[in-house]
Tab-separated table of C-alpha atoms in Angstrom:
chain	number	residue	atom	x	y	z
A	115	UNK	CA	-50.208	-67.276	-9.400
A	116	UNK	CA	-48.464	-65.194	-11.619
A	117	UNK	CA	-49.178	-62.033	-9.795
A	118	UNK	CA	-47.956	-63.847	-6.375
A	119	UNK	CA	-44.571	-64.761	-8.621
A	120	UNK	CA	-44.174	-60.661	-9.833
A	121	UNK	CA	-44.637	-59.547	-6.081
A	122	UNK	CA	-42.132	-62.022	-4.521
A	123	UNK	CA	-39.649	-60.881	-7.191
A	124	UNK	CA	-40.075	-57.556	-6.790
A	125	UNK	CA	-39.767	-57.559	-2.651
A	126	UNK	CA	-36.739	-59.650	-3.574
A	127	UNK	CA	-35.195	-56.722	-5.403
A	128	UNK	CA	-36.465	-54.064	-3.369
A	129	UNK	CA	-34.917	-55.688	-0.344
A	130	UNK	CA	-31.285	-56.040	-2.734
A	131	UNK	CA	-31.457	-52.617	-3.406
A	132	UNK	CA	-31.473	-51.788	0.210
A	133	UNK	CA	-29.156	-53.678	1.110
A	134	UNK	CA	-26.961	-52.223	-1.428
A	135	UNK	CA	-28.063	-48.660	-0.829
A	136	UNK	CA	-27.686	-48.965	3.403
A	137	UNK	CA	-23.290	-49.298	3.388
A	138	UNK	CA	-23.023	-46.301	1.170
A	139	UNK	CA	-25.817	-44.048	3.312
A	140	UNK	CA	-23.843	-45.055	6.434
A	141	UNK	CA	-20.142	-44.176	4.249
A	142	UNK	CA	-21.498	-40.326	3.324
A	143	UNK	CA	-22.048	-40.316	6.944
A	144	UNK	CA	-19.477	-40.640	8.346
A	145	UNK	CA	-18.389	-38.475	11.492
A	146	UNK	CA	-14.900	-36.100	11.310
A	147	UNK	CA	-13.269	-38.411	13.544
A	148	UNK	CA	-13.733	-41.152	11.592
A	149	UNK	CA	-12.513	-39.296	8.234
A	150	UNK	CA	-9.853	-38.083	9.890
A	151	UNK	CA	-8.494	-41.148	11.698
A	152	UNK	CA	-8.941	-42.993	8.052
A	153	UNK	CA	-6.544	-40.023	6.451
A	154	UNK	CA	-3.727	-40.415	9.051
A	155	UNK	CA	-4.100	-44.184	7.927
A	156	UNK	CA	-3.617	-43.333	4.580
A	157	UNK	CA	-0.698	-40.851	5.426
A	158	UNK	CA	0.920	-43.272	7.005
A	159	UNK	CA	0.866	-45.219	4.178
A	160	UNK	CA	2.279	-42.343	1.821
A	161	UNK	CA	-1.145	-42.134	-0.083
A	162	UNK	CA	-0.830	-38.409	-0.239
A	163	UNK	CA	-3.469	-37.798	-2.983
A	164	UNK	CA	-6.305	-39.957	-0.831
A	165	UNK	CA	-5.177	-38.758	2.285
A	166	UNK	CA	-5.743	-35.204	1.095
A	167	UNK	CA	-9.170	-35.349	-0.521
A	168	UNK	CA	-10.291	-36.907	3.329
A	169	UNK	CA	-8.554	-34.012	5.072
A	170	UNK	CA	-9.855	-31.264	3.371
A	171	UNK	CA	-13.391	-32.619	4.220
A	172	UNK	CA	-12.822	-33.091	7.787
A	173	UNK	CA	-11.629	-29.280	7.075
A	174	UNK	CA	-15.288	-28.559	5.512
A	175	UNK	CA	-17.458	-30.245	7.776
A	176	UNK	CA	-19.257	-27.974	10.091
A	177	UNK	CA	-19.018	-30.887	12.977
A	178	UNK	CA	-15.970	-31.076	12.695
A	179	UNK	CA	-13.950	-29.108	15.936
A	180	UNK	CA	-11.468	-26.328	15.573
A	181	UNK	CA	-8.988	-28.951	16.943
A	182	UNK	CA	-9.500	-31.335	14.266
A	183	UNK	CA	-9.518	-28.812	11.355
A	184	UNK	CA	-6.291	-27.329	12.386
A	185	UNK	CA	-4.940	-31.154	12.104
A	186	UNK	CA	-6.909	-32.116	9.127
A	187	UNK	CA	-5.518	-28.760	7.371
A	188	UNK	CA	-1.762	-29.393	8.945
A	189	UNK	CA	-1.217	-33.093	7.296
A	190	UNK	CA	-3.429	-31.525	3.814
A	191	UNK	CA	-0.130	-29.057	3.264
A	192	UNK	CA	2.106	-31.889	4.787
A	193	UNK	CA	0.824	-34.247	1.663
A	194	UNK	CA	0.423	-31.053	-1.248
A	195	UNK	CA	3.996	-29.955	-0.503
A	196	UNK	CA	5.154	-34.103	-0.706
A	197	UNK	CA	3.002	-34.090	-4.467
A	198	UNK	CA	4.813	-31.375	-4.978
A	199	UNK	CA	1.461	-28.993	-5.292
A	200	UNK	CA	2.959	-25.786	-3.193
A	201	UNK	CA	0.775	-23.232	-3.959
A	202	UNK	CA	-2.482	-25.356	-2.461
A	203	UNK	CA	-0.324	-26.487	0.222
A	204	UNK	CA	0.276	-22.497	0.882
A	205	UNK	CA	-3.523	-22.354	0.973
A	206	UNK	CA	-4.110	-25.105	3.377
A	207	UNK	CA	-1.959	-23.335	5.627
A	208	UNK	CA	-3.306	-19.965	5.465
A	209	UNK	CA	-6.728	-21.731	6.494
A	210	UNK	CA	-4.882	-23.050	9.123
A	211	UNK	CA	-3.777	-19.601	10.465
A	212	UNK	CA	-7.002	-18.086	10.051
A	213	UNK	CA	-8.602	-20.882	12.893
A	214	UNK	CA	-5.704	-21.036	15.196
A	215	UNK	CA	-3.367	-17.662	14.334
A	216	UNK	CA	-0.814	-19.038	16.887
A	217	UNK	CA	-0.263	-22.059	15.538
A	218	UNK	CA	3.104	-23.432	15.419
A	219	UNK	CA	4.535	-26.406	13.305
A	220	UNK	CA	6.616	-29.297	14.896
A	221	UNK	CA	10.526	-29.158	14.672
A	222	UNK	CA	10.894	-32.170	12.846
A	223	UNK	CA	9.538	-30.511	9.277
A	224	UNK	CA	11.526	-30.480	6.634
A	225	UNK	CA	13.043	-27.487	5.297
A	226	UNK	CA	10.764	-27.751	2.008
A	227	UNK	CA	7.650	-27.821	4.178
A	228	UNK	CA	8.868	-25.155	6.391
A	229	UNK	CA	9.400	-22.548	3.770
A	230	UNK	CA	5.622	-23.181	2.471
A	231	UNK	CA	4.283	-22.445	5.747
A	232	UNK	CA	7.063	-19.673	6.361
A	233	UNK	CA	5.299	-17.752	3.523
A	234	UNK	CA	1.758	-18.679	4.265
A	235	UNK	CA	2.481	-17.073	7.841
A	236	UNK	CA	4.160	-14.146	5.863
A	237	UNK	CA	1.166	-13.563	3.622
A	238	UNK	CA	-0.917	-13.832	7.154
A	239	UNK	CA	0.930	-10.833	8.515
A	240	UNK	CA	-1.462	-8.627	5.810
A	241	UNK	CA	-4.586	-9.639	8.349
A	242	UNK	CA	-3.377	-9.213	11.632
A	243	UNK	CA	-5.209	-7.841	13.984
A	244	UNK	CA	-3.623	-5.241	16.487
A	245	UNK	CA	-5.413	-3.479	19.441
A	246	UNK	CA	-4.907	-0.269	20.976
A	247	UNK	CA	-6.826	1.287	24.571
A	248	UNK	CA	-8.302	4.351	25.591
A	249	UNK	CA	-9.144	4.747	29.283
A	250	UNK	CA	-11.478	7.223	30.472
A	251	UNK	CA	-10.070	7.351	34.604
A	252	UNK	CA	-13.022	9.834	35.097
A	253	UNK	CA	-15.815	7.625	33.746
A	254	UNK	CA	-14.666	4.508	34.524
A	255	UNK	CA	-14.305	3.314	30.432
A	256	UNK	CA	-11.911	1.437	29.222
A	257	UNK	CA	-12.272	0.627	25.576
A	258	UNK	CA	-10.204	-1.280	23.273
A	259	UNK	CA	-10.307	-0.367	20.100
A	260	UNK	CA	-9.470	-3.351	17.727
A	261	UNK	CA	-7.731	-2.879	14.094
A	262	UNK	CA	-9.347	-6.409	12.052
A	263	UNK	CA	-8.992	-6.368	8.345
A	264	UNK	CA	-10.115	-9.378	8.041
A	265	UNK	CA	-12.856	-9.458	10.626
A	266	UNK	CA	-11.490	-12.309	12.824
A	267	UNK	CA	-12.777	-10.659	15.888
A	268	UNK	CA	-15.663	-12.466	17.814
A	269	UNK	CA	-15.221	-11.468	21.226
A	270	UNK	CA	-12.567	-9.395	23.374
A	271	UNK	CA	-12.470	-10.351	27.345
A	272	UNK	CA	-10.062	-8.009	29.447
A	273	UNK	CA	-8.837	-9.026	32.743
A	274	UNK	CA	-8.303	-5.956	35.220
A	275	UNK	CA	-7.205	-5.376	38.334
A	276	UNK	CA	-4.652	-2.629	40.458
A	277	UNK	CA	-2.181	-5.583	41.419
A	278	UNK	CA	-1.890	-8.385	39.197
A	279	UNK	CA	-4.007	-8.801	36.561
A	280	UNK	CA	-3.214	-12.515	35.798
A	281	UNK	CA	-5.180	-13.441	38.728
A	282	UNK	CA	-8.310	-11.904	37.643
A	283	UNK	CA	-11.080	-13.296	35.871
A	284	UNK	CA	-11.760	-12.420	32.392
A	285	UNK	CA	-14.314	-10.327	31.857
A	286	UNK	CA	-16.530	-9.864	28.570
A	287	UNK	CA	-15.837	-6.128	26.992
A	288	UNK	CA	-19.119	-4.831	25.132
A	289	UNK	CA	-19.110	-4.110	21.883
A	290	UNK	CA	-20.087	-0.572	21.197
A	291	UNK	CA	-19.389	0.372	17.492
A	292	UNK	CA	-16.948	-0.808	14.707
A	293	UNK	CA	-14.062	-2.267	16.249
A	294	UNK	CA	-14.676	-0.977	19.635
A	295	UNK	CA	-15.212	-2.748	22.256
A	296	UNK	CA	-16.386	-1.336	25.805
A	297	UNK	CA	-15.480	-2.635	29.906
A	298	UNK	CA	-16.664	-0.761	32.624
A	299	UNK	CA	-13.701	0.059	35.305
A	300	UNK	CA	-13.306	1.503	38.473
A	301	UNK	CA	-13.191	5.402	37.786
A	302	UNK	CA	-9.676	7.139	39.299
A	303	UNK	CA	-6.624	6.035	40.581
A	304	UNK	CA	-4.599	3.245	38.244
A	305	UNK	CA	-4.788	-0.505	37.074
A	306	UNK	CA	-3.218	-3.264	35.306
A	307	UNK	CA	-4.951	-5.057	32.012
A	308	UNK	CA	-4.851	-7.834	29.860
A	309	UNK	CA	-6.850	-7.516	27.047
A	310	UNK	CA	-7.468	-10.268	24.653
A	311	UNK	CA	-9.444	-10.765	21.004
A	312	UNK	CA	-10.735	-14.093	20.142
A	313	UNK	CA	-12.098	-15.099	16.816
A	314	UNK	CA	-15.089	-17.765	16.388
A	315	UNK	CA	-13.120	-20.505	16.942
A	316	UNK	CA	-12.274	-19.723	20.613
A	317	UNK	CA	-8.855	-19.019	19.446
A	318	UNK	CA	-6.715	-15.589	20.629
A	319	UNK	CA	-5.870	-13.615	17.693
A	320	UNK	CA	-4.258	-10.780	19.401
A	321	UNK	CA	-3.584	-9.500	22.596
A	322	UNK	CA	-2.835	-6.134	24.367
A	323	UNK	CA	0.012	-6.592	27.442
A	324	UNK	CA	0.924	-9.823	28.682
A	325	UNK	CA	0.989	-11.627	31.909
A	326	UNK	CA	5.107	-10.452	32.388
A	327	UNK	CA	4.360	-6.919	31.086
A	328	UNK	CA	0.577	-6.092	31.633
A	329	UNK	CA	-0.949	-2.946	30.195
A	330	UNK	CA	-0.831	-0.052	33.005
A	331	UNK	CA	-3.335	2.553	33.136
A	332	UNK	CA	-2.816	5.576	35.446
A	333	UNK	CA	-4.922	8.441	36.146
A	334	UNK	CA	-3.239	11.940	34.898
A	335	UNK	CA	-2.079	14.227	37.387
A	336	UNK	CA	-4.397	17.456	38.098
A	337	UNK	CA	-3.336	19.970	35.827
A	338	UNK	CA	-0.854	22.486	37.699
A	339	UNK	CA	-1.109	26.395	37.128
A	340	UNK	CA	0.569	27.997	34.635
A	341	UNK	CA	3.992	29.286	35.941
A	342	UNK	CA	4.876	33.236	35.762
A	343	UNK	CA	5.959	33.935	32.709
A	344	UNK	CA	9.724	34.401	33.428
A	345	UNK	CA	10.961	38.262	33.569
A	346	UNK	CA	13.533	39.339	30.372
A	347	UNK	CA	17.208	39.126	30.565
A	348	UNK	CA	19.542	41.751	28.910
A	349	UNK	CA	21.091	40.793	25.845
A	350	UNK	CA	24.329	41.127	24.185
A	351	UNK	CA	24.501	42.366	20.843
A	352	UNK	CA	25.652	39.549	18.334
A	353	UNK	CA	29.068	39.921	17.239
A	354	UNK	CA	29.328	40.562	13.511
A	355	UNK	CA	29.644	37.620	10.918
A	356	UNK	CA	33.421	36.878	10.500
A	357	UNK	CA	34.506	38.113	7.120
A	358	UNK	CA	36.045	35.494	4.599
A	359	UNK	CA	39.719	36.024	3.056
A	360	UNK	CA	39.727	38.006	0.061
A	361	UNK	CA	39.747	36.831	-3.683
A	362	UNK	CA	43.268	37.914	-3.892
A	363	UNK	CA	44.265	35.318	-1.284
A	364	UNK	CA	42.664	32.144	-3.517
A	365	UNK	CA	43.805	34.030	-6.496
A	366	UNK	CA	47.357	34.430	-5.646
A	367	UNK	CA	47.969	31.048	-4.216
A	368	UNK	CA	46.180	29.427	-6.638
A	369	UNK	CA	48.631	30.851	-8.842
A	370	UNK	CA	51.759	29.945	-6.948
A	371	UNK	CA	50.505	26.275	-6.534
A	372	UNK	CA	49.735	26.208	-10.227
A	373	UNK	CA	53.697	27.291	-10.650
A	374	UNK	CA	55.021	24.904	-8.897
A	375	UNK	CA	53.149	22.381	-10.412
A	376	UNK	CA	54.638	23.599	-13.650
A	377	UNK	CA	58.226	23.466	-11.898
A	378	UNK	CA	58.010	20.340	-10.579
A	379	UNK	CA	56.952	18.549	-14.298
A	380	UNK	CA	59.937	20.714	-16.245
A	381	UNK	CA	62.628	19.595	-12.874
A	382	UNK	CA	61.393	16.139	-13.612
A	383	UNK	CA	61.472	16.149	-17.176
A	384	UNK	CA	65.307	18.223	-16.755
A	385	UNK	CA	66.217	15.210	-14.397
A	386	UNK	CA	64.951	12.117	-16.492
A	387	UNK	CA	67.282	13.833	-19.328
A	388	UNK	CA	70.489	14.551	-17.559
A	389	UNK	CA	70.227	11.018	-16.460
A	390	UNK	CA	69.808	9.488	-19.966
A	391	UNK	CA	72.482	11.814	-21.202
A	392	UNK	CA	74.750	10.444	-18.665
A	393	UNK	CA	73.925	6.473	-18.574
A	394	UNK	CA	73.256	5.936	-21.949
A	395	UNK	CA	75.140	8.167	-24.483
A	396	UNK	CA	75.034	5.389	-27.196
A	397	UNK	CA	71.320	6.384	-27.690
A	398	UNK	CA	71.907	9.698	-29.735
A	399	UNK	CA	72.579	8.952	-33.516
A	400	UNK	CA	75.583	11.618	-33.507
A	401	UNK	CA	77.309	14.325	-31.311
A	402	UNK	CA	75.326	16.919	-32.613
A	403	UNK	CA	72.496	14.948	-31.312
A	404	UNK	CA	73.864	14.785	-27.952
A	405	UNK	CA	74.754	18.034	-27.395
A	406	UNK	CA	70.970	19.418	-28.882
A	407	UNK	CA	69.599	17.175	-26.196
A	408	UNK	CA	71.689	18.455	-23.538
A	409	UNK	CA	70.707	22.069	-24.463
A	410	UNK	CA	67.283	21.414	-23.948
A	411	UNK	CA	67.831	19.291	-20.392
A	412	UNK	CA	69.563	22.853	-18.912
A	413	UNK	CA	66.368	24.710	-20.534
A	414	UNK	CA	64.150	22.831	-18.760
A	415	UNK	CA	66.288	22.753	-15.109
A	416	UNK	CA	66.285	26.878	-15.987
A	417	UNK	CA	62.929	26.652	-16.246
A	418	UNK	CA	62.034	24.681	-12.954
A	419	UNK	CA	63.906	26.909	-11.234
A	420	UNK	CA	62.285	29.902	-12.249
A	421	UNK	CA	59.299	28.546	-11.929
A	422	UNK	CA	59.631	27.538	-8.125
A	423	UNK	CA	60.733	30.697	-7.393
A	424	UNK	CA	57.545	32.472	-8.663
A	425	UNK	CA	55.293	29.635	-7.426
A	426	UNK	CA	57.132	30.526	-4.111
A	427	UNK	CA	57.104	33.947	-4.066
A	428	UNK	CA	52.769	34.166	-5.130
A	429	UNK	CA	52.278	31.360	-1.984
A	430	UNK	CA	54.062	33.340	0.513
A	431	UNK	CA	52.144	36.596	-0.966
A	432	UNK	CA	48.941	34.608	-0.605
A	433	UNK	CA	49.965	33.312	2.738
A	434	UNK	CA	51.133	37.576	4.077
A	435	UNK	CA	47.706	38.645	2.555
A	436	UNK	CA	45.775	36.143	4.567
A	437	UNK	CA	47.668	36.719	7.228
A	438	UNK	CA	47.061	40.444	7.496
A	439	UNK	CA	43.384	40.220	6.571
A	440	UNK	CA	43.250	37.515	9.970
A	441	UNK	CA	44.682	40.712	12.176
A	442	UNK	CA	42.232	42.785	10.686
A	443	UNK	CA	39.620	40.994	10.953
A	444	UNK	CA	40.584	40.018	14.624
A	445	UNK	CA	37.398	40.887	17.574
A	446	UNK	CA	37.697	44.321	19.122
A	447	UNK	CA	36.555	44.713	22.742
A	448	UNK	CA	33.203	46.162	22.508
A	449	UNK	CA	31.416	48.144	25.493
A	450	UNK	CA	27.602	48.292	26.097
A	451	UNK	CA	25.341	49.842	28.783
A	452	UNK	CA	22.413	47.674	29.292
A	453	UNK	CA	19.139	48.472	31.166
A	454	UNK	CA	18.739	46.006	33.934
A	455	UNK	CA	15.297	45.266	35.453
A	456	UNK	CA	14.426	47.213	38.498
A	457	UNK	CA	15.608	50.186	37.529
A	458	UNK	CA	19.102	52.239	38.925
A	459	UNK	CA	21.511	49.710	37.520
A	460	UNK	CA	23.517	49.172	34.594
A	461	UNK	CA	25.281	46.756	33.583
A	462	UNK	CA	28.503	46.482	31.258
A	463	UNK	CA	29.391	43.759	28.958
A	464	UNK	CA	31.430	43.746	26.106
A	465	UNK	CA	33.131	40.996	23.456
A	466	UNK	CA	36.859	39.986	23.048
């Protein structure tokens, strides 16, 4: 009886424990959607903190869709940048970036969350991916050569054709080596692509033309034969280099600009004094005074004087000097007989 007692009890608490055990098993399972619709919930209900631990994993999940990462990751830097965590926010969008690279946020951000993902899509720019093409017209190759730092690439599809090539289908390039990647095109003549790298998302990371301005590949021309080389022409001799003026000519005006320099400060100073001695005679202590002062205002008009007149003689000396060196300095006609091809000829040129 007692043994029938233990067993009852103990299927009693197995069967509690089950129970118990059964809501949390289904809770850790629970799909992305489900996470993600209960974080929007809790967003919408400014739990920032809760709503971010559920969006970053719907981020982490490997069921989860590109689709629903890029939102779980948009509204995790929406709530970091509101609890005032920028740097993670920063993070959250670089993750973002690296699924969908042309991602774009709504208009209706604020400015605060705007600059966060202004410099997460600056700090992107360091792992963009940029493609270049080399055509082979005799072969028929066209490969696109593909510049990933961060090896985004998964797949490059080109769509070709001599018209239009936005209404081809893509086609799958091959990929031949280390960032090449190989398509097979009609050899000759010329064609319009679109060429376009996709990481493993399904998402375009970079492209080469564009449906307005499409990539145009022409053929080159047939190389043409080397023209004649071109038969010589006479030549004139080169005139000789024009001499400069002589040091005499920056030595003697020099000289006459330094003298009137000189004669302008001694008129000026000669000027201020026969003023003063006129308008305010009260100033000198005694006659004596006066008349000392007004000896030295007529030694310094004496010296102006003289001094313009030197400073004007040495600048029209430096001016003659230059003048004269001009004139003989001045081209002389100059005659030449010059060979001209063919033979009999001459011809005559000269210089003025």
């Amino acid at each position: 009886m007692r043994v029938v007692r233990l067993g009852i009890l103990g299927l009693v608490c197995l069967t509690c424990g089950l129970a118990l055990a059964k809501p949390k098993a289904r809770g850790g399972a629970l799909g992305p959607a489900r996470v993600l619709r209960q974080a929007n919930r809790l967003y919408e209900e400014v739990e920032y903190g809760k709503a971010a631990r559920r969006y970053a994993r719907v981020a982490t999940d490997p069921r989860a869709t590109p689709e629903q990462k890029v939102e779980a990751l948009s509204r995790r830097a929406y709530c970091l940048v509101a609890l005032g965590r920028e740097a993670q926010a920063s993070d959250a969008f670089l993750q973002l970036l690296r699924i969908q690279p042309g991602w774009t946020p709504p208009k209706h951000l604020s400015p605060k969350v705007r600059a966060v993902f202004d410099e997460a899509r600056r700090l992107a720019q360091a792992f963009a991916v940029h493609l270049d093409a080399q055509w082979n017209a005799v072969e028929g190759t066209l490969d696109v050569l593909v510049d990933d730092p961060d090896a985004q690439v998964a797949s490059v599809a080109v769509r070709a054709d001599p018209v239009d090539p936005a209404q081809a289908s893509p086609r799958s390039a091959e990929q031949v080596g280390p960032g090449r990647w190989r398509l097979r095109l009609p050899a000759g003549g010329s064609t319009s692509v679109l060429a376009t790298a996709y990481n493993a998302y399904g998402y375009p990371v970079a492209q080469l033309g564009n449906e307005r301005a499409p990539l145009r590949l022409v053929a080159p021309p047939p190389p043409k034969a080397a023209p004649p080389p071109p038969s010589p022409e006479p030549t004139m001799p080169d005139p000789p280099p024009a001499a400069g003026p002589s040091p005499w000519v920056y030595v003697l005006g020099g000289a006459g600009a330094a003298a009137l320099a000189a004669g302008g400060y001694f008129g000026w100073r000669s000027l201020s004094g026969a003023l003063r001695y006129e308008r305010d005679p009260g100033s000198f202590r005694d006659q004596a005074e006066a008349l000392a002062f007004a000896d030295q205002v007529e030694r310094d008009a004496q010296a102006a004087n003289l001094l313009y007149a030197a400073g004007g003689v040495l600048a029209a000396s430096a001016l003659t000097l230059w003048w004269v060196e001009a004139q003989d300095a001045a081209p002389r006609l100059q005659v030449s007989l010059l060979p001209v091809p063919g033979g009999g000829l001459a011809a005559v040129g000269g210089r003025w």
